[in-house]
XYZ file of C-alpha atoms in Angstrom:
148
model
C 72.947 74.760 92.731
C 69.845 75.991 90.942
C 67.871 79.205 90.848
C 64.123 79.037 90.271
C 61.510 81.657 89.575
C 57.816 81.161 89.098
C 54.316 82.535 89.005
C 51.152 81.069 90.463
C 48.380 82.284 88.207
C 45.272 83.720 89.823
C 42.867 81.282 88.203
C 41.078 80.334 91.429
C 37.947 81.890 92.836
C 37.560 82.999 96.437
C 33.777 82.572 96.142
C 34.208 78.917 95.114
C 37.054 78.354 97.626
C 39.383 77.309 94.793
C 42.036 79.970 95.429
C 42.626 83.647 96.099
C 42.237 84.777 92.488
C 45.576 86.634 92.741
C 48.978 85.956 91.189
C 51.921 85.031 93.426
C 55.570 85.308 92.383
C 58.520 83.423 93.855
C 62.277 83.197 93.603
C 64.353 80.492 95.276
C 67.791 78.956 95.328
C 68.402 75.241 95.953
C 71.659 73.438 96.596
C 72.502 69.746 97.050
C 75.794 68.020 97.806
C 77.081 64.549 98.606
C 78.267 63.736 102.125
C 79.774 60.536 103.530
C 81.085 59.676 100.094
C 78.016 58.907 98.015
C 76.064 57.333 100.892
C 74.163 60.526 101.774
C 73.140 63.775 100.150
C 72.043 66.999 101.824
C 69.694 69.539 100.293
C 68.892 73.147 101.182
C 66.595 75.822 99.824
C 65.910 79.467 100.573
C 63.277 81.553 98.872
C 61.120 84.643 98.685
C 57.410 84.780 97.807
C 55.494 87.906 96.862
C 51.875 87.042 97.612
C 49.136 88.570 95.508
C 46.533 90.737 97.181
C 43.918 88.683 99.022
C 41.025 91.134 99.383
C 39.200 89.197 102.103
C 42.242 89.491 104.420
C 43.980 92.591 103.075
C 44.135 94.322 106.487
C 46.164 91.444 108.025
C 47.877 89.899 104.994
C 51.655 89.774 104.745
C 52.734 89.917 101.121
C 56.536 89.591 101.457
C 57.204 86.040 102.644
C 60.297 83.850 103.048
C 60.619 80.073 103.031
C 63.545 77.766 103.856
C 64.372 74.120 104.303
C 67.204 71.687 104.802
C 67.194 67.917 104.461
C 69.294 64.806 104.095
C 68.792 61.509 102.288
C 70.808 58.436 103.212
C 71.056 55.429 100.926
C 71.063 52.653 103.552
C 71.317 50.003 100.862
C 70.362 49.737 97.202
C 66.610 49.401 97.850
C 66.191 51.549 100.987
C 66.633 55.270 101.467
C 66.027 57.213 104.716
C 65.038 60.872 104.608
C 64.813 63.721 107.125
C 63.864 67.335 106.521
C 63.327 70.593 108.434
C 61.149 73.324 106.865
C 59.801 76.730 107.819
C 58.172 79.734 106.189
C 56.925 83.181 107.120
C 53.446 83.459 108.526
C 51.086 84.821 105.851
C 49.094 86.950 108.329
C 49.704 89.649 110.952
C 47.634 88.070 113.701
C 47.868 87.588 117.469
C 46.830 83.927 117.104
C 49.865 81.645 117.121
C 48.122 79.295 114.673
C 48.183 81.839 111.824
C 50.511 84.607 113.036
C 53.673 82.620 113.816
C 56.134 80.905 111.486
C 55.836 77.107 111.622
C 58.758 74.739 112.031
C 58.127 71.296 110.516
C 60.193 68.123 110.857
C 59.691 65.313 108.330
C 61.138 61.819 108.366
C 60.524 58.942 106.037
C 61.678 55.965 104.083
C 61.688 55.237 100.359
C 61.730 51.560 99.379
C 62.406 50.386 95.817
C 59.880 47.613 95.241
C 60.964 46.833 91.666
C 62.899 48.529 88.867
C 60.004 50.906 88.085
C 58.104 50.973 91.396
C 58.824 52.501 94.801
C 56.874 53.123 97.999
C 57.358 56.021 100.369
C 56.190 56.329 103.961
C 56.734 59.490 105.994
C 55.448 61.618 108.825
C 55.520 65.376 109.394
C 55.493 66.836 112.922
C 55.062 70.466 113.961
C 58.011 71.418 116.178
C 56.594 74.900 116.763
C 53.371 73.587 118.300
C 50.029 74.892 116.987
C 51.497 76.530 113.876
C 50.789 73.577 111.556
C 48.882 70.293 111.661
C 49.977 68.336 114.735
C 51.122 65.284 112.806
C 50.654 64.181 109.217
C 51.247 60.713 107.787
C 52.063 60.278 104.116
C 52.128 57.225 101.898
C 53.002 57.177 98.231
C 53.337 54.582 95.536
C 55.374 55.733 92.525
C 55.761 54.325 89.049
C 58.694 55.679 87.038
C 59.375 53.870 83.779
C 63.082 53.478 83.126
């Protein structure tokens, strides 16, 4: 179990579309545990985010936000790992539009394949279970180098 706290510095510029220009603060707790012996591991997180003031949307902005997720990884064999995850978070705006005023629910599934001792490839997709609250479907591909 771990407890994390952090600050997102307001270094962006709303005029340049590089950020809100406000600081955000967060606090979260994460926990992981083995299941099925050592063949699988589940993970969970729960957190709180205090969003900095976003002047352009101050009349509809929510500043006290929650986020949560749960997932599992299963080591199918030495080189192949399957992953599944469910995530959600509070909507950042008070708005009648479902797209921005409703909390999303996202399901992710993927595979991680060890190509060599230092290299792995990951392929995944993310689907919005609460339709219209997040991108319909996202595909992800990653190639990772981690020297041992």
